[in-house]
Amino acid sequence: MISTTRTDNKGARLLLPLLVLLLLVGGCARKPWRENLHPDQGRAAEQVFRIMQQRDAACPPCFDGDAVVAMKNHLDTRALSGYIQCRLPDHVKFIAANPLGQPLFAAATDGTTFTTINTGQRTAMSGLLAVYAELHDIPPAFFSGAWGEWLTGRIDQERQESLALRADGEARGTWISFRTAGGGEATTTHLLIDPHRALLLTRILADGKGRILAEINYGGWEEVGGCRQPTQITMRRLAFGGEISLDLARMQASDRCRTHDFDLPVPASYSLQTLP
């Protein structure tokens, strides 16, 4: 049975508004990287990066398990526990439940569209993520990124020809940076890699002006389906000191999930709000 210290209908109702509150403004703190690596060091770091890409590409595309999502700002902390399912690159489904296992809230996305269901209010919402982001002034990079990679701690699979390789200010590893285009907006991804363990420690997303939008930290690595999977994921440097954390347990990996597994049928008796 899944349990949480604070999971109720009110928490489910506040999930999306609180996420909006946390994602409105990115951080602008000092950058954690230092000077560029010496060419020999850079070539060695890039080789590790390419090997990690190949390794992660061979991992099963699907995983599921128990999850506790906690959202915190300087005013309050909310937690929802339940079930999470992911299919790379961008299908995600989360179903929050009360201590008796009864569903309270559900959300699913395919990276372009989304559906949410609130059982307590008997309401649902669906539409384009881009429209939702625009309505709530959320940076497009949050909704257009590869959430599957973000939630599995895997290296980005797109071929990156131009990499910036720099030393970490705390000697934790190597920073590898590259530019991407998401949601029509250019962003930069910075990955902190431990080259000795071949693990991703931190992912930082920045906008076209270099403003940090989010810092995602990974920990609690476990072997799942023959691949390493983080069980502790924390998103920091968000608005108002906000933080989102995800604790995973009893994770399983497979090759068998399908896109229709992420459909969320809306009951006919529910009130449905549809965004363009």
PDB file of C-alpha atoms in Angstrom:
ATOM      1  CA  MET A   1       0.000   0.000   0.000  1.00  0.00           C
ATOM      2  CA  ILE A   2       1.339   3.463  -0.915  1.00  0.00           C
ATOM      3  CA  SER A   3       1.345   6.036   1.823  1.00  0.00           C
ATOM      4  CA  THR A   4       2.290   9.690   2.253  1.00  0.00           C
ATOM      5  CA  THR A   5       2.383  12.096   5.132  1.00  0.00           C
ATOM      6  CA  ARG A   6       0.104  14.521   3.348  1.00  0.00           C
ATOM      7  CA  THR A   7      -2.038  13.275   0.497  1.00  0.00           C
ATOM      8  CA  ASP A   8      -5.630  14.461   0.156  1.00  0.00           C
ATOM      9  CA  ASN A   9      -8.108  15.853  -2.304  1.00  0.00           C
ATOM     10  CA  LYS A  10      -6.937  19.357  -1.569  1.00  0.00           C
ATOM     11  CA  GLY A  11      -3.390  18.359  -2.456  1.00  0.00           C
ATOM     12  CA  ALA A  12      -4.604  16.882  -5.731  1.00  0.00           C
ATOM     13  CA  ARG A  13      -6.543  20.044  -6.562  1.00  0.00           C
ATOM     14  CA  LEU A  14      -3.472  22.189  -5.941  1.00  0.00           C
ATOM     15  CA  LEU A  15      -1.043  20.083  -8.000  1.00  0.00           C
ATOM     16  CA  LEU A  16      -1.160  22.015 -11.277  1.00  0.00           C
ATOM     17  CA  PRO A  17      -1.500  25.512  -9.723  1.00  0.00           C
ATOM     18  CA  LEU A  18       1.462  24.824  -7.447  1.00  0.00           C
ATOM     19  CA  LEU A  19       3.521  23.518 -10.352  1.00  0.00           C
ATOM     20  CA  VAL A  20       2.703  26.731 -12.199  1.00  0.00           C
ATOM     21  CA  LEU A  21       3.753  28.798  -9.187  1.00  0.00           C
ATOM     22  CA  LEU A  22       7.054  26.960  -8.915  1.00  0.00           C
ATOM     23  CA  LEU A  23       7.911  27.185 -12.607  1.00  0.00           C
ATOM     24  CA  LEU A  24       7.202  30.844 -13.247  1.00  0.00           C
ATOM     25  CA  VAL A  25      10.685  32.223 -12.668  1.00  0.00           C
ATOM     26  CA  GLY A  26      14.075  30.559 -13.090  1.00  0.00           C
ATOM     27  CA  GLY A  27      17.168  31.022 -10.998  1.00  0.00           C
ATOM     28  CA  CYS A  28      20.107  33.314 -11.687  1.00  0.00           C
ATOM     29  CA  ALA A  29      22.677  32.031  -9.186  1.00  0.00           C
ATOM     30  CA  ARG A  30      26.384  31.657  -9.915  1.00  0.00           C
ATOM     31  CA  LYS A  31      27.205  28.970 -12.458  1.00  0.00           C
ATOM     32  CA  PRO A  32      28.895  25.825 -11.050  1.00  0.00           C
ATOM     33  CA  TRP A  33      31.353  25.239 -13.918  1.00  0.00           C
ATOM     34  CA  ARG A  34      34.807  26.741 -14.375  1.00  0.00           C
ATOM     35  CA  GLU A  35      37.332  26.894 -17.212  1.00  0.00           C
ATOM     36  CA  ASN A  36      37.310  24.761 -20.348  1.00  0.00           C
ATOM     37  CA  LEU A  37      39.105  21.451 -20.147  1.00  0.00           C
ATOM     38  CA  HIS A  38      42.536  20.960 -21.686  1.00  0.00           C
ATOM     39  CA  PRO A  39      42.109  19.443 -25.207  1.00  0.00           C
ATOM     40  CA  ASP A  40      43.335  16.021 -24.057  1.00  0.00           C
ATOM     41  CA  GLN A  41      40.986  16.070 -21.061  1.00  0.00           C
ATOM     42  CA  GLY A  42      38.169  17.263 -23.307  1.00  0.00           C
ATOM     43  CA  ARG A  43      38.618  14.387 -25.746  1.00  0.00           C
ATOM     44  CA  ALA A  44      38.597  11.876 -22.879  1.00  0.00           C
ATOM     45  CA  ALA A  45      35.425  13.450 -21.396  1.00  0.00           C
ATOM     46  CA  GLU A  46      33.667  13.455 -24.758  1.00  0.00           C
ATOM     47  CA  GLN A  47      34.519   9.785 -25.222  1.00  0.00           C
ATOM     48  CA  VAL A  48      32.841   8.985 -21.887  1.00  0.00           C
ATOM     49  CA  PHE A  49      29.827  11.061 -22.953  1.00  0.00           C
ATOM     50  CA  ARG A  50      29.482   9.145 -26.245  1.00  0.00           C
ATOM     51  CA  ILE A  51      29.811   5.798 -24.468  1.00  0.00           C
ATOM     52  CA  MET A  52      27.081   6.817 -22.005  1.00  0.00           C
ATOM     53  CA  GLN A  53      24.848   7.794 -24.923  1.00  0.00           C
ATOM     54  CA  GLN A  54      25.292   4.365 -26.513  1.00  0.00           C
ATOM     55  CA  ARG A  55      24.736   2.593 -23.197  1.00  0.00           C
ATOM     56  CA  ASP A  56      21.544   4.497 -22.434  1.00  0.00           C
ATOM     57  CA  ALA A  57      20.205   3.981 -25.963  1.00  0.00           C
ATOM     58  CA  ALA A  58      20.281   0.217 -25.352  1.00  0.00           C
ATOM     59  CA  CYS A  59      18.170   0.441 -22.173  1.00  0.00           C
ATOM     60  CA  PRO A  60      14.470  -0.532 -22.125  1.00  0.00           C
ATOM     61  CA  PRO A  61      12.279   2.418 -23.147  1.00  0.00           C
ATOM     62  CA  CYS A  62       9.612   1.842 -20.477  1.00  0.00           C
ATOM     63  CA  PHE A  63       9.594   1.903 -16.691  1.00  0.00           C
ATOM     64  CA  ASP A  64       6.997   2.110 -13.960  1.00  0.00           C
ATOM     65  CA  GLY A  65       6.771   1.985 -10.188  1.00  0.00           C
ATOM     66  CA  ASP A  66       5.662   3.751  -7.020  1.00  0.00           C
ATOM     67  CA  ALA A  67       6.310   7.470  -6.708  1.00  0.00           C
ATOM     68  CA  VAL A  68       6.004  10.242  -4.155  1.00  0.00           C
ATOM     69  CA  VAL A  69       5.971  13.729  -5.652  1.00  0.00           C
ATOM     70  CA  ALA A  70       6.622  16.572  -3.199  1.00  0.00           C
ATOM     71  CA  MET A  71       6.283  20.243  -4.127  1.00  0.00           C
ATOM     72  CA  LYS A  72       7.693  22.882  -1.814  1.00  0.00           C
ATOM     73  CA  ASN A  73       8.001  26.650  -1.752  1.00  0.00           C
ATOM     74  CA  HIS A  74       8.559  29.134   1.049  1.00  0.00           C
ATOM     75  CA  LEU A  75       4.860  28.966   1.972  1.00  0.00           C
ATOM     76  CA  ASP A  76       3.946  25.302   1.929  1.00  0.00           C
ATOM     77  CA  THR A  77       4.847  21.702   1.116  1.00  0.00           C
ATOM     78  CA  ARG A  78       2.506  19.305  -0.633  1.00  0.00           C
ATOM     79  CA  ALA A  79       3.012  15.615  -1.366  1.00  0.00           C
ATOM     80  CA  LEU A  80       1.178  13.171  -3.587  1.00  0.00           C
ATOM     81  CA  SER A  81       1.945   9.464  -3.701  1.00  0.00           C
ATOM     82  CA  GLY A  82       0.899   6.959  -6.294  1.00  0.00           C
ATOM     83  CA  TYR A  83       1.993   5.258  -9.500  1.00  0.00           C
ATOM     84  CA  ILE A  84       4.211   6.571 -12.303  1.00  0.00           C
ATOM     85  CA  GLN A  85       4.757   5.151 -15.762  1.00  0.00           C
ATOM     86  CA  CYS A  86       7.115   6.454 -18.437  1.00  0.00           C
ATOM     87  CA  ARG A  87       7.886   5.591 -22.060  1.00  0.00           C
ATOM     88  CA  LEU A  88      10.842   7.358 -23.603  1.00  0.00           C
ATOM     89  CA  PRO A  89      11.167   9.881 -24.984  1.00  0.00           C
ATOM     90  CA  ASP A  90       8.184  11.836 -23.665  1.00  0.00           C
ATOM     91  CA  HIS A  91       5.182   9.738 -22.546  1.00  0.00           C
ATOM     92  CA  VAL A  92       4.501  10.085 -18.812  1.00  0.00           C
ATOM     93  CA  LYS A  93       1.535   9.106 -16.648  1.00  0.00           C
ATOM     94  CA  PHE A  94       1.082   9.721 -12.913  1.00  0.00           C
ATOM     95  CA  ILE A  95      -1.857   8.547 -10.810  1.00  0.00           C
ATOM     96  CA  ALA A  96      -2.039   9.853  -7.239  1.00  0.00           C
ATOM     97  CA  ALA A  97      -3.850   7.755  -4.642  1.00  0.00           C
ATOM     98  CA  ASN A  98      -4.912   8.035  -1.022  1.00  0.00           C
ATOM     99  CA  PRO A  99      -3.632   5.612   1.654  1.00  0.00           C
ATOM    100  CA  LEU A 100      -6.437   3.187   0.714  1.00  0.00           C
ATOM    101  CA  GLY A 101      -5.252   3.085  -2.888  1.00  0.00           C
ATOM    102  CA  GLN A 102      -8.201   5.076  -4.247  1.00  0.00           C
ATOM    103  CA  PRO A 103      -7.262   7.438  -7.119  1.00  0.00           C
ATOM    104  CA  LEU A 104      -7.350  11.155  -6.358  1.00  0.00           C
ATOM    105  CA  PHE A 105      -5.706  12.727  -9.354  1.00  0.00           C
ATOM    106  CA  ALA A 106      -4.236  11.560 -12.666  1.00  0.00           C
ATOM    107  CA  ALA A 107      -2.170  13.249 -15.347  1.00  0.00           C
ATOM    108  CA  ALA A 108      -0.758  11.982 -18.617  1.00  0.00           C
ATOM    109  CA  THR A 109       1.151  13.492 -21.540  1.00  0.00           C
ATOM    110  CA  ASP A 110       2.673  12.415 -24.817  1.00  0.00           C
ATOM    111  CA  GLY A 111       4.970  15.441 -24.921  1.00  0.00           C
ATOM    112  CA  THR A 112       2.517  17.448 -27.038  1.00  0.00           C
ATOM    113  CA  THR A 113      -0.913  17.024 -25.452  1.00  0.00           C
ATOM    114  CA  PHE A 114      -2.000  16.367 -21.869  1.00  0.00           C
ATOM    115  CA  THR A 115      -4.980  15.154 -19.860  1.00  0.00           C
ATOM    116  CA  THR A 116      -5.656  15.586 -16.146  1.00  0.00           C
ATOM    117  CA  ILE A 117      -8.466  14.085 -14.067  1.00  0.00           C
ATOM    118  CA  ASN A 118      -9.510  15.182 -10.575  1.00  0.00           C
ATOM    119  CA  THR A 119     -11.748  12.527  -9.045  1.00  0.00           C
ATOM    120  CA  GLY A 120     -12.659  14.630  -6.008  1.00  0.00           C
ATOM    121  CA  GLN A 121     -14.058  17.469  -8.114  1.00  0.00           C
ATOM    122  CA  ARG A 122     -15.171  15.170 -10.941  1.00  0.00           C
ATOM    123  CA  THR A 123     -13.417  17.437 -13.425  1.00  0.00           C
ATOM    124  CA  ALA A 124     -10.930  16.932 -16.237  1.00  0.00           C
ATOM    125  CA  MET A 125      -8.750  19.073 -18.488  1.00  0.00           C
ATOM    126  CA  SER A 126      -7.069  18.304 -21.791  1.00  0.00           C
ATOM    127  CA  GLY A 127      -5.313  20.154 -24.579  1.00  0.00           C
ATOM    128  CA  LEU A 128      -1.954  21.205 -25.947  1.00  0.00           C
ATOM    129  CA  LEU A 129       0.956  21.609 -23.539  1.00  0.00           C
ATOM    130  CA  ALA A 130       2.129  24.625 -25.518  1.00  0.00           C
ATOM    131  CA  VAL A 131      -1.204  26.372 -24.903  1.00  0.00           C
ATOM    132  CA  TYR A 132      -1.117  25.505 -21.201  1.00  0.00           C
ATOM    133  CA  ALA A 133       2.430  26.862 -20.969  1.00  0.00           C
ATOM    134  CA  GLU A 134       1.443  30.078 -22.721  1.00  0.00           C
ATOM    135  CA  LEU A 135      -1.603  30.620 -20.521  1.00  0.00           C
ATOM    136  CA  HIS A 136       0.467  30.227 -17.345  1.00  0.00           C
ATOM    137  CA  ASP A 137       3.684  31.888 -18.563  1.00  0.00           C
ATOM    138  CA  ILE A 138       5.731  28.706 -18.127  1.00  0.00           C
ATOM    139  CA  PRO A 139       8.992  28.425 -20.126  1.00  0.00           C
ATOM    140  CA  PRO A 140       8.319  26.136 -23.127  1.00  0.00           C
ATOM    141  CA  ALA A 141      11.482  24.126 -22.372  1.00  0.00           C
ATOM    142  CA  PHE A 142       9.725  22.483 -19.410  1.00  0.00           C
ATOM    143  CA  PHE A 143       6.989  20.975 -21.542  1.00  0.00           C
ATOM    144  CA  SER A 144       8.913  20.347 -24.763  1.00  0.00           C
ATOM    145  CA  GLY A 145      11.888  18.587 -23.190  1.00  0.00           C
ATOM    146  CA  ALA A 146      12.455  14.834 -23.209  1.00  0.00           C
ATOM    147  CA  TRP A 147      10.836  14.041 -19.865  1.00  0.00           C
ATOM    148  CA  GLY A 148      11.686  10.371 -20.261  1.00  0.00           C
ATOM    149  CA  GLU A 149      15.382  11.184 -20.188  1.00  0.00           C
ATOM    150  CA  TRP A 150      14.879  13.634 -17.339  1.00  0.00           C
ATOM    151  CA  LEU A 151      13.122  10.998 -15.215  1.00  0.00           C
ATOM    152  CA  THR A 152      15.583   8.198 -15.962  1.00  0.00           C
ATOM    153  CA  GLY A 153      18.798  10.179 -15.592  1.00  0.00           C
ATOM    154  CA  ARG A 154      19.843   9.156 -19.094  1.00  0.00           C
ATOM    155  CA  ILE A 155      22.042  11.093 -21.459  1.00  0.00           C
ATOM    156  CA  ASP A 156      20.315  13.015 -24.251  1.00  0.00           C
ATOM    157  CA  GLN A 157      20.151  10.829 -27.334  1.00  0.00           C
ATOM    158  CA  GLU A 158      20.298  13.460 -30.068  1.00  0.00           C
ATOM    159  CA  ARG A 159      23.664  13.690 -31.773  1.00  0.00           C
ATOM    160  CA  GLN A 160      25.466  16.748 -30.430  1.00  0.00           C
ATOM    161  CA  GLU A 161      28.298  17.902 -32.686  1.00  0.00           C
ATOM    162  CA  SER A 162      29.322  21.000 -30.742  1.00  0.00           C
ATOM    163  CA  LEU A 163      30.043  20.346 -27.067  1.00  0.00           C
ATOM    164  CA  ALA A 164      31.463  22.666 -24.415  1.00  0.00           C
ATOM    165  CA  LEU A 165      33.489  20.710 -21.846  1.00  0.00           C
ATOM    166  CA  ARG A 166      34.378  22.386 -18.557  1.00  0.00           C
ATOM    167  CA  ALA A 167      35.652  21.531 -15.106  1.00  0.00           C
ATOM    168  CA  ASP A 168      33.308  21.523 -12.114  1.00  0.00           C
ATOM    169  CA  GLY A 169      33.877  24.147  -9.450  1.00  0.00           C
ATOM    170  CA  GLU A 170      33.686  21.499  -6.709  1.00  0.00           C
ATOM    171  CA  ALA A 171      35.671  18.815  -8.566  1.00  0.00           C
ATOM    172  CA  ARG A 172      32.625  16.522  -8.762  1.00  0.00           C
ATOM    173  CA  GLY A 173      33.103  15.705 -12.435  1.00  0.00           C
ATOM    174  CA  THR A 174      32.870  17.298 -15.883  1.00  0.00           C
ATOM    175  CA  TRP A 175      30.265  19.681 -17.295  1.00  0.00           C
ATOM    176  CA  ILE A 176      29.192  18.973 -20.868  1.00  0.00           C
ATOM    177  CA  SER A 177      26.998  21.620 -22.492  1.00  0.00           C
ATOM    178  CA  PHE A 178      25.127  21.858 -25.798  1.00  0.00           C
ATOM    179  CA  ARG A 179      22.336  23.902 -27.352  1.00  0.00           C
ATOM    180  CA  THR A 180      18.940  22.486 -28.259  1.00  0.00           C
ATOM    181  CA  ALA A 181      15.692  23.811 -29.705  1.00  0.00           C
ATOM    182  CA  GLY A 182      12.536  23.061 -27.757  1.00  0.00           C
ATOM    183  CA  GLY A 183       9.082  24.584 -28.137  1.00  0.00           C
ATOM    184  CA  GLY A 184      10.426  27.024 -30.707  1.00  0.00           C
ATOM    185  CA  GLU A 185      12.902  28.431 -28.190  1.00  0.00           C
ATOM    186  CA  ALA A 186      16.647  27.824 -28.097  1.00  0.00           C
ATOM    187  CA  THR A 187      17.859  26.407 -24.799  1.00  0.00           C
ATOM    188  CA  THR A 188      21.141  25.102 -23.440  1.00  0.00           C
ATOM    189  CA  THR A 189      21.532  21.847 -21.539  1.00  0.00           C
ATOM    190  CA  HIS A 190      24.406  21.439 -19.063  1.00  0.00           C
ATOM    191  CA  LEU A 191      25.167  17.911 -17.824  1.00  0.00           C
ATOM    192  CA  LEU A 192      27.422  17.194 -14.847  1.00  0.00           C
ATOM    193  CA  ILE A 193      28.908  13.736 -15.410  1.00  0.00           C
ATOM    194  CA  ASP A 194      30.955  11.617 -13.056  1.00  0.00           C
ATOM    195  CA  PRO A 195      33.387  10.143 -15.619  1.00  0.00           C
ATOM    196  CA  HIS A 196      34.660   7.440 -13.249  1.00  0.00           C
ATOM    197  CA  ARG A 197      31.223   5.944 -12.548  1.00  0.00           C
ATOM    198  CA  ALA A 198      29.715   7.044 -15.897  1.00  0.00           C
ATOM    199  CA  LEU A 199      26.722   8.561 -14.081  1.00  0.00           C
ATOM    200  CA  LEU A 200      24.751  11.738 -14.657  1.00  0.00           C
ATOM    201  CA  LEU A 201      24.752  13.780 -11.446  1.00  0.00           C
ATOM    202  CA  THR A 202      23.016  17.007 -12.474  1.00  0.00           C
ATOM    203  CA  ARG A 203      21.133  18.436 -15.447  1.00  0.00           C
ATOM    204  CA  ILE A 204      20.757  22.212 -15.785  1.00  0.00           C
ATOM    205  CA  LEU A 205      18.430  23.841 -18.319  1.00  0.00           C
ATOM    206  CA  ALA A 206      19.050  27.443 -19.360  1.00  0.00           C
ATOM    207  CA  ASP A 207      17.214  29.743 -21.743  1.00  0.00           C
ATOM    208  CA  GLY A 208      18.689  31.610 -24.688  1.00  0.00           C
ATOM    209  CA  LYS A 209      19.952  34.373 -22.398  1.00  0.00           C
ATOM    210  CA  GLY A 210      21.727  31.956 -20.077  1.00  0.00           C
ATOM    211  CA  ARG A 211      19.102  32.247 -17.320  1.00  0.00           C
ATOM    212  CA  ILE A 212      18.810  28.958 -15.442  1.00  0.00           C
ATOM    213  CA  LEU A 213      15.310  27.497 -15.703  1.00  0.00           C
ATOM    214  CA  ALA A 214      15.831  24.386 -13.595  1.00  0.00           C
ATOM    215  CA  GLU A 215      18.485  22.239 -11.975  1.00  0.00           C
ATOM    216  CA  ILE A 216      17.706  18.514 -11.789  1.00  0.00           C
ATOM    217  CA  ASN A 217      19.806  16.408  -9.415  1.00  0.00           C
ATOM    218  CA  TYR A 218      19.970  12.608  -9.415  1.00  0.00           C
ATOM    219  CA  GLY A 219      20.748  10.163  -6.605  1.00  0.00           C
ATOM    220  CA  GLY A 220      19.873   6.800  -5.093  1.00  0.00           C
ATOM    221  CA  TRP A 221      20.917   4.890  -8.196  1.00  0.00           C
ATOM    222  CA  GLU A 222      19.667   1.303  -8.513  1.00  0.00           C
ATOM    223  CA  GLU A 223      19.927  -1.432 -11.131  1.00  0.00           C
ATOM    224  CA  VAL A 224      16.603  -1.652 -13.001  1.00  0.00           C
ATOM    225  CA  GLY A 225      16.214  -3.802 -16.101  1.00  0.00           C
ATOM    226  CA  GLY A 226      19.970  -4.041 -16.554  1.00  0.00           C
ATOM    227  CA  CYS A 227      20.396  -0.236 -16.462  1.00  0.00           C
ATOM    228  CA  ARG A 228      21.065   2.327 -13.764  1.00  0.00           C
ATOM    229  CA  GLN A 229      17.979   4.241 -12.600  1.00  0.00           C
ATOM    230  CA  PRO A 230      17.926   7.135 -10.107  1.00  0.00           C
ATOM    231  CA  THR A 231      15.339   6.752  -7.363  1.00  0.00           C
ATOM    232  CA  GLN A 232      15.780  10.287  -5.994  1.00  0.00           C
ATOM    233  CA  ILE A 233      15.210  13.179  -8.410  1.00  0.00           C
ATOM    234  CA  THR A 234      15.105  16.786  -7.255  1.00  0.00           C
ATOM    235  CA  MET A 235      14.291  19.855  -9.356  1.00  0.00           C
ATOM    236  CA  ARG A 236      15.711  23.024  -7.798  1.00  0.00           C
ATOM    237  CA  ARG A 237      16.423  26.683  -8.579  1.00  0.00           C
ATOM    238  CA  LEU A 238      12.802  27.383  -9.369  1.00  0.00           C
ATOM    239  CA  ALA A 239      10.605  30.332  -8.488  1.00  0.00           C
ATOM    240  CA  PHE A 240      10.364  31.582  -4.889  1.00  0.00           C
ATOM    241  CA  GLY A 241      12.911  29.008  -3.710  1.00  0.00           C
ATOM    242  CA  GLY A 242      10.555  26.290  -4.891  1.00  0.00           C
ATOM    243  CA  GLU A 243      11.574  22.666  -5.213  1.00  0.00           C
ATOM    244  CA  ILE A 244      10.012  19.541  -6.702  1.00  0.00           C
ATOM    245  CA  SER A 245      11.247  16.129  -5.599  1.00  0.00           C
ATOM    246  CA  LEU A 246      10.421  12.662  -6.841  1.00  0.00           C
ATOM    247  CA  ASP A 247      11.117   9.517  -4.816  1.00  0.00           C
ATOM    248  CA  LEU A 248      10.756   6.261  -6.745  1.00  0.00           C
ATOM    249  CA  ALA A 249      10.440   2.713  -5.427  1.00  0.00           C
ATOM    250  CA  ARG A 250       9.794  -0.821  -6.721  1.00  0.00           C
ATOM    251  CA  MET A 251      10.812   0.249 -10.218  1.00  0.00           C
ATOM    252  CA  GLN A 252      10.464  -2.117 -13.176  1.00  0.00           C
ATOM    253  CA  ALA A 253      11.670  -1.747 -16.760  1.00  0.00           C
ATOM    254  CA  SER A 254      10.372  -3.338 -19.953  1.00  0.00           C
ATOM    255  CA  ASP A 255      10.148  -3.073 -23.733  1.00  0.00           C
ATOM    256  CA  ARG A 256       6.440  -3.829 -23.841  1.00  0.00           C
ATOM    257  CA  CYS A 257       4.538  -0.656 -22.941  1.00  0.00           C
ATOM    258  CA  ARG A 258       2.609   1.036 -25.751  1.00  0.00           C
ATOM    259  CA  THR A 259       1.455   4.578 -26.375  1.00  0.00           C
ATOM    260  CA  HIS A 260      -2.183   3.668 -25.666  1.00  0.00           C
ATOM    261  CA  ASP A 261      -1.139   2.684 -22.130  1.00  0.00           C
ATOM    262  CA  PHE A 262      -0.873   6.412 -21.440  1.00  0.00           C
ATOM    263  CA  ASP A 263      -4.438   7.256 -22.449  1.00  0.00           C
ATOM    264  CA  LEU A 264      -6.617   8.681 -19.674  1.00  0.00           C
ATOM    265  CA  PRO A 265     -10.299   8.151 -20.570  1.00  0.00           C
ATOM    266  CA  VAL A 266     -12.462  10.875 -19.062  1.00  0.00           C
ATOM    267  CA  PRO A 267     -15.685   9.562 -17.462  1.00  0.00           C
ATOM    268  CA  ALA A 268     -18.804  10.815 -19.226  1.00  0.00           C
ATOM    269  CA  SER A 269     -20.150  12.300 -15.980  1.00  0.00           C
ATOM    270  CA  TYR A 270     -17.086  14.522 -15.463  1.00  0.00           C
ATOM    271  CA  SER A 271     -16.896  18.187 -16.442  1.00  0.00           C
ATOM    272  CA  LEU A 272     -14.246  18.529 -19.175  1.00  0.00           C
ATOM    273  CA  GLN A 273     -12.333  21.724 -19.959  1.00  0.00           C
ATOM    274  CA  THR A 274     -10.577  21.585 -23.333  1.00  0.00           C
ATOM    275  CA  LEU A 275      -7.750  23.942 -24.217  1.00  0.00           C
ATOM    276  CA  PRO A 276      -7.201  24.780 -27.910  1.00  0.00           C
TER     277      PRO A 276
END
